[in-house]
CSV table of C-alpha atoms in Angstrom, one decimal:
chain,number,residue,atom,x,y,z
A,1,MET,CA,35.4,9.4,8.3
A,2,ASN,CA,32.1,9.5,10.2
A,3,ASP,CA,31.0,7.0,12.8
A,4,SER,CA,27.6,5.3,12.2
A,5,ILE,CA,25.7,2.6,14.0
A,6,ASN,CA,24.9,-0.7,12.2
A,7,ILE,CA,21.3,-1.3,13.0
A,8,LEU,CA,21.4,-5.0,12.4
A,9,LYS,CA,24.3,-5.5,14.8
A,10,ALA,CA,23.0,-3.2,17.4
A,11,ALA,CA,19.6,-5.0,17.5
A,12,GLN,CA,21.0,-8.5,17.6
A,13,THR,CA,19.4,-10.5,20.4
A,14,SER,CA,19.6,-14.1,19.2
A,15,PHE,CA,22.0,-16.6,17.6
A,16,ILE,CA,20.2,-16.1,14.3
A,17,PRO,CA,21.7,-13.0,12.7
A,18,ASN,CA,19.4,-10.4,11.2
A,19,LYS,CA,20.0,-10.1,7.5
A,20,GLU,CA,17.3,-7.7,6.5
A,21,ILE,CA,15.3,-4.8,8.0
A,22,PHE,CA,11.6,-4.4,7.5
A,23,PRO,CA,11.0,-0.7,8.3
A,24,TYR,CA,7.5,0.0,9.5
A,25,ILE,CA,7.1,3.8,9.3
A,26,ILE,CA,4.3,5.6,11.1
A,27,GLN,CA,4.3,9.4,10.3
A,28,ILE,CA,2.2,11.6,12.5
A,29,GLY,CA,1.2,14.8,10.8
A,30,THR,CA,0.9,15.8,7.1
A,31,GLY,CA,1.0,19.5,7.3
A,32,GLY,CA,3.9,21.8,6.3
A,33,THR,CA,6.8,19.5,7.0
A,34,GLY,CA,4.7,16.2,6.8
A,35,GLY,CA,3.3,16.9,3.4
A,36,TYR,CA,6.7,17.3,1.8
A,37,LEU,CA,8.1,14.3,3.8
A,38,THR,CA,5.3,12.1,2.5
A,39,GLN,CA,6.6,12.6,-1.1
A,40,HIS,CA,10.2,12.0,-0.1
A,41,ILE,CA,9.4,8.7,1.8
A,42,SER,CA,7.1,7.4,-0.9
A,43,GLN,CA,9.8,8.0,-3.5
A,44,LEU,CA,12.5,6.4,-1.4
A,45,LEU,CA,10.4,3.2,-0.8
A,46,GLY,CA,9.4,3.1,-4.4
A,47,VAL,CA,12.9,3.5,-5.9
A,48,SER,CA,14.7,1.4,-3.4
A,49,LYS,CA,12.3,-1.6,-3.9
A,50,LYS,CA,12.9,-2.5,-0.2
A,51,ARG,CA,10.2,-4.3,1.6
A,52,GLY,CA,8.5,-2.1,4.2
A,53,ALA,CA,5.3,-0.5,5.3
A,54,TYR,CA,4.3,3.2,5.5
A,55,THR,CA,1.3,4.8,7.3
A,56,VAL,CA,0.5,8.5,7.3
A,57,VAL,CA,-1.7,9.7,10.2
A,58,ASP,CA,-3.7,12.9,10.3
A,59,PRO,CA,-7.4,13.6,10.7
A,60,ASP,CA,-7.1,17.2,9.3
A,61,VAL,CA,-8.9,18.3,6.2
A,62,ILE,CA,-7.5,20.5,3.5
A,63,GLU,CA,-8.4,24.2,3.8
A,64,THR,CA,-8.0,27.1,1.4
A,65,LYS,CA,-5.3,28.5,3.6
A,66,ASN,CA,-3.2,25.4,3.0
A,67,LEU,CA,-2.9,25.8,-0.7
A,68,GLY,CA,0.0,28.3,-0.6
A,69,ASN,CA,2.5,26.3,1.5
A,70,GLN,CA,1.3,22.7,1.3
A,71,LEU,CA,1.1,20.2,-1.6
A,72,PHE,CA,-2.6,20.5,-2.3
A,73,LEU,CA,-4.9,21.7,-5.2
A,74,PRO,CA,-8.0,23.8,-5.0
A,75,GLU,CA,-10.3,20.9,-6.0
A,76,GLU,CA,-8.9,18.9,-3.0
A,77,VAL,CA,-10.2,21.4,-0.4
A,78,GLY,CA,-12.4,19.6,2.1
A,79,LEU,CA,-10.7,16.2,1.7
A,80,LYS,CA,-8.5,14.5,4.3
A,81,LYS,CA,-4.8,15.5,3.9
A,82,ALA,CA,-3.4,12.1,4.6
A,83,GLU,CA,-5.8,10.3,2.2
A,84,VAL,CA,-5.0,12.7,-0.7
A,85,LEU,CA,-1.3,12.4,-0.2
A,86,ALA,CA,-1.4,8.6,0.2
A,87,GLN,CA,-3.5,8.1,-3.0
A,88,ARG,CA,-1.3,10.5,-5.0
A,89,TYR,CA,2.1,9.0,-4.1
A,90,SER,CA,1.1,5.4,-3.9
A,91,TYR,CA,0.0,5.7,-7.5
A,92,ALA,CA,3.1,7.7,-8.5
A,93,TYR,CA,5.6,5.3,-7.0
A,94,GLY,CA,3.8,2.0,-7.1
A,95,ILE,CA,3.7,1.4,-3.3
A,96,ASP,CA,1.0,0.8,-0.7
A,97,ILE,CA,0.5,3.7,1.7
A,98,ALA,CA,-1.9,3.2,4.6
A,99,THR,CA,-3.7,6.1,6.3
A,100,TYR,CA,-5.3,6.7,9.7
A,101,THR,CA,-7.7,9.7,9.7
A,102,ASP,CA,-10.3,8.8,12.3
A,103,ASN,CA,-8.9,11.0,15.1
A,104,TYR,CA,-5.8,12.8,16.5
A,105,ILE,CA,-3.2,10.6,18.2
A,106,GLU,CA,-3.7,11.4,21.8
A,107,SER,CA,-2.6,8.3,23.7
A,108,VAL,CA,0.2,5.7,23.6
A,109,GLU,CA,-2.5,3.1,22.9
A,110,ASP,CA,-3.4,5.0,19.7
A,111,ILE,CA,0.1,4.5,18.5
A,112,ARG,CA,0.4,0.9,19.5
A,113,LYS,CA,-2.7,0.1,17.5
A,114,LEU,CA,-1.1,1.5,14.4
A,115,PHE,CA,1.8,-0.9,14.7
A,116,THR,CA,0.1,-4.1,16.0
A,117,SER,CA,-1.5,-5.6,13.0
A,118,GLU,CA,1.5,-5.2,10.8
A,119,TYR,CA,3.7,-6.6,13.5
A,120,LEU,CA,1.7,-9.8,13.7
A,121,GLN,CA,1.9,-10.2,10.0
A,122,VAL,CA,5.6,-9.5,9.5
A,123,HIS,CA,7.4,-10.3,12.7
A,124,ASN,CA,6.8,-14.1,12.3
A,125,TYR,CA,7.5,-14.1,8.6
A,126,ARG,CA,11.2,-15.0,8.9
A,127,SER,CA,13.4,-15.1,12.0
A,128,ASP,CA,16.3,-13.3,10.3
A,129,ILE,CA,14.2,-10.2,9.5
A,130,LEU,CA,14.4,-7.3,11.9
A,131,PHE,CA,11.0,-5.7,12.3
A,132,LEU,CA,11.9,-2.0,12.9
A,133,PRO,CA,9.2,0.4,14.1
A,134,ILE,CA,10.0,4.0,13.0
A,135,LEU,CA,7.9,6.7,14.4
A,136,ILE,CA,8.1,10.2,12.8
A,137,GLY,CA,6.7,13.2,14.5
A,138,CYS,CA,5.7,16.1,12.3
A,139,VAL,CA,3.7,17.9,14.9
A,140,ASP,CA,3.5,21.4,16.2
A,141,ASN,CA,2.6,20.9,19.9
A,142,ASN,CA,4.3,19.5,22.9
A,143,PHE,CA,1.2,17.4,24.0
A,144,SER,CA,1.6,15.3,20.9
A,145,ARG,CA,5.4,15.1,21.5
A,146,SER,CA,4.9,13.9,25.0
A,147,ILE,CA,2.7,11.0,23.7
A,148,LEU,CA,5.3,10.0,21.1
A,149,ASN,CA,8.0,10.2,23.7
A,150,THR,CA,6.1,7.9,26.0
A,151,PHE,CA,5.6,5.4,23.3
A,152,PHE,CA,9.3,5.5,22.5
A,153,GLU,CA,10.3,5.1,26.2
A,154,THR,CA,8.0,2.1,26.7
A,155,SER,CA,9.1,0.3,23.5
A,156,LYS,CA,11.9,-2.3,23.4
A,157,THR,CA,12.8,-1.4,19.8
A,158,CYS,CA,12.0,1.9,18.1
A,159,ILE,CA,13.5,4.8,16.1
A,160,TYR,CA,11.7,8.1,16.9
A,161,ILE,CA,12.5,11.0,14.6
A,162,ASP,CA,11.1,14.4,15.6
A,163,ALA,CA,11.1,17.6,13.5
A,164,GLY,CA,10.8,21.0,15.2
A,165,ASN,CA,10.6,24.3,13.4
A,166,GLU,CA,10.8,27.9,14.6
A,167,SER,CA,7.6,29.8,13.9
A,168,THR,CA,7.7,33.4,12.6
A,169,VAL,CA,7.0,36.3,14.8
A,170,VAL,CA,3.9,38.0,13.5
A,171,PRO,CA,1.3,40.6,14.8
A,172,LYS,CA,-1.7,39.1,16.6
A,173,ASP,CA,-4.0,40.3,13.9
A,174,TRP,CA,-1.7,39.1,11.0
A,175,GLN,CA,-4.4,37.3,9.3
A,176,VAL,CA,-6.7,40.3,8.9
A,177,ARG,CA,-4.0,43.0,8.5
A,178,THR,CA,-1.9,43.1,5.3
A,179,LYS,CA,1.8,43.2,5.6
A,180,SER,CA,2.0,46.6,4.0
A,181,SER,CA,0.3,48.0,7.1
A,182,TRP,CA,2.7,46.4,9.6
A,183,THR,CA,5.0,48.7,11.6
A,184,GLU,CA,8.8,48.7,11.0
A,185,GLU,CA,9.3,46.8,14.3
A,186,GLU,CA,6.8,44.2,13.2
A,187,LEU,CA,8.5,43.7,9.9
A,188,ILE,CA,11.9,43.4,11.4
A,189,ALA,CA,10.6,40.8,13.9
A,190,PHE,CA,9.1,38.8,11.1
A,191,ASN,CA,12.1,39.0,8.8
A,192,GLU,CA,14.5,37.9,11.5
A,193,SER,CA,12.4,34.9,12.8
A,194,GLY,CA,11.2,31.5,11.6
A,195,TRP,CA,14.3,30.4,9.8
A,196,SER,CA,15.7,27.7,12.1
A,197,GLY,CA,14.8,24.2,13.3
A,198,GLN,CA,16.1,20.8,14.3
A,199,VAL,CA,15.6,17.1,13.7
A,200,VAL,CA,16.3,14.7,16.6
A,201,THR,CA,16.6,11.0,16.2
A,202,GLY,CA,16.0,8.8,19.3
A,203,VAL,CA,17.1,5.2,19.0
A,204,LYS,CA,16.3,2.0,21.1
A,205,LEU,CA,18.0,-1.1,19.8
A,206,ASN,CA,18.6,-3.9,22.3
A,207,LEU,CA,21.2,-2.4,24.7
A,208,PHE,CA,21.8,0.7,22.6
A,209,LYS,CA,19.9,3.9,23.3
A,210,GLN,CA,20.2,7.4,21.8
A,211,PRO,CA,18.2,10.1,23.6
A,212,PRO,CA,14.9,11.3,22.0
A,213,VAL,CA,13.9,14.9,21.5
A,214,ALA,CA,12.3,15.2,25.0
A,215,GLU,CA,15.7,14.4,26.6
A,216,VAL,CA,17.6,16.8,24.4
A,217,PHE,CA,15.0,19.5,25.2
A,218,PRO,CA,13.5,18.7,28.6
A,219,ASP,CA,11.2,21.7,28.6
A,220,ILE,CA,9.0,19.8,26.2
A,221,LEU,CA,7.7,17.7,29.1
A,222,GLU,CA,8.1,20.3,31.9
A,223,ASP,CA,5.4,22.8,31.1
A,224,LYS,CA,2.3,20.7,31.7
A,225,ASP,CA,0.0,23.7,31.8
A,226,SER,CA,0.6,24.4,28.1
A,227,PHE,CA,-0.4,20.8,27.1
A,228,VAL,CA,-3.7,21.0,25.2
A,229,LYS,CA,-4.9,18.0,23.1
A,230,PRO,CA,-5.2,18.9,19.4
A,231,SER,CA,-8.8,17.8,19.5
A,232,GLU,CA,-9.6,20.4,22.2
A,233,LEU,CA,-8.2,23.3,20.4
A,234,SER,CA,-10.8,25.7,19.1
A,235,CYS,CA,-11.1,26.8,15.5
A,236,THR,CA,-9.9,30.2,16.6
A,237,GLU,CA,-6.8,28.9,18.3
A,238,LEU,CA,-6.0,26.7,15.3
A,239,THR,CA,-6.4,29.7,12.9
A,240,ALA,CA,-4.3,32.0,15.1
A,241,SER,CA,-1.3,29.7,15.1
A,242,GLU,CA,1.9,31.4,14.0
A,243,PRO,CA,2.9,30.5,10.4
A,244,GLN,CA,6.0,28.6,9.4
A,245,ARG,CA,8.2,29.4,6.4
A,246,LEU,CA,7.9,27.1,3.4
A,247,ILE,CA,11.6,26.7,3.0
A,248,VAL,CA,12.0,25.7,6.7
A,249,ASN,CA,9.4,22.9,6.2
A,250,LYS,CA,11.4,21.7,3.2
A,251,PHE,CA,14.7,21.7,5.1
A,252,ALA,CA,13.2,19.6,7.9
A,253,ALA,CA,11.6,17.2,5.4
A,254,MET,CA,14.9,16.8,3.6
A,255,ILE,CA,16.8,16.0,6.8
A,256,ILE,CA,14.4,13.3,7.8
A,257,SER,CA,14.6,11.9,4.3
A,258,ASN,CA,18.4,11.7,4.6
A,259,ILE,CA,18.0,9.8,7.9
A,260,LEU,CA,15.5,7.4,6.4
A,261,THR,CA,17.7,6.9,3.3
A,262,GLN,CA,20.5,5.6,5.5
A,263,ILE,CA,18.2,3.3,7.4
A,264,VAL,CA,16.5,1.8,4.4
A,265,GLU,CA,19.4,1.5,2.0
A,266,ASP,CA,22.5,1.1,4.3
A,267,TYR,CA,20.9,-0.1,7.6
A,268,THR,CA,22.9,2.6,9.4
A,269,ILE,CA,22.3,5.8,11.4
A,270,SER,CA,25.1,8.4,11.6
A,271,SER,CA,23.6,11.4,13.4
A,272,HIS,CA,21.7,12.3,16.5
A,273,MET,CA,20.5,15.9,16.0
A,274,THR,CA,20.7,18.1,13.0
A,275,VAL,CA,20.2,21.9,13.4
A,276,PHE,CA,19.6,24.2,10.5
A,277,HIS,CA,19.1,27.8,9.5
A,278,ALA,CA,17.3,28.0,6.1
A,279,LYS,CA,18.1,31.6,5.4
A,280,LYS,CA,21.8,31.0,5.8
A,281,ALA,CA,21.6,27.7,4.0
A,282,TYR,CA,23.3,26.3,7.1
A,283,MET,CA,23.1,22.7,8.5
A,284,ARG,CA,25.1,20.9,11.1
A,285,SER,CA,24.7,17.4,12.5
A,286,THR,CA,25.8,16.0,15.9
A,287,PRO,CA,27.3,12.5,15.4
A,288,ILE,CA,25.4,9.5,16.8
A,289,GLN,CA,25.9,9.0,20.5
A,290,ASN,CA,27.2,5.4,20.5
A,291,VAL,CA,28.3,4.4,24.0
A,292,GLN,CA,29.4,1.0,22.7
A,293,LYS,CA,31.2,2.4,19.6
A,294,ASN,CA,33.8,-0.4,19.4
A,295,VAL,CA,31.0,-3.0,19.2
A,296,TYR,CA,28.3,-1.5,17.0
A,297,SER,CA,29.9,1.3,14.9
A,298,THR,CA,30.9,1.1,11.3
A,299,ASN,CA,32.8,3.7,9.3
A,300,SER,CA,31.5,5.3,6.1
A,301,ASN,CA,33.0,7.9,3.8
């Protein structure tokens, strides 16, 4: 038996009980993990027939280098990633998917604007519906994580899911030197790295709080010197970034999909952090940290 938190009970703040959740999902990033996750979330919302809203956020355009490990076609090179994915999966699953591609999310206000209009339309629709902001970070830098963390900390109600993947260790000139010319040491370093990752779910529901990724890994916020806005990275710096393994991106997307399935279909959350090692096909979850377990927890098989 695994403990889980009942979201409707945990978020209860009035005499009128919440009977339904309206998940409003904002996904930041549509690259390696985010691209696969977009398909999972779209299918979940389409099959479940639950009311909700979904927005994918990413100003990046599709490049030829993305075709091998992301869900894009050669004829889509030059188009916005978020717009291509939204159009494809909204058509496939019969749902509305919004996009924001104007710029990178680099302030808390940027995130608040993504939630505001939908909040005004939905929150006042029925008093027994819980409007539930769900923020998903599929980003590869700690500057962006710090912004998402600040939004979470300054929000009264929010679920913040962050995916972090280990990059592979590659030579500095890996993009211009074929693997056949790598040294034995370089090959060993590559083969032994880039297989692991974790997904952390932060929760704020009335009096219940579960720590977000920046509290689980404090170093995310400590090294301010390494914080560089995505918009300030040069083309060279972006191109030189260490690659992630395809299977690792898929593992991370699957774990987030599992968390969202519980939220959307059962109105529950059962885990705090899931760590995984794709090469070993290993996955382990830490149970939800429910400090008021006797009040808010439910049991599920």
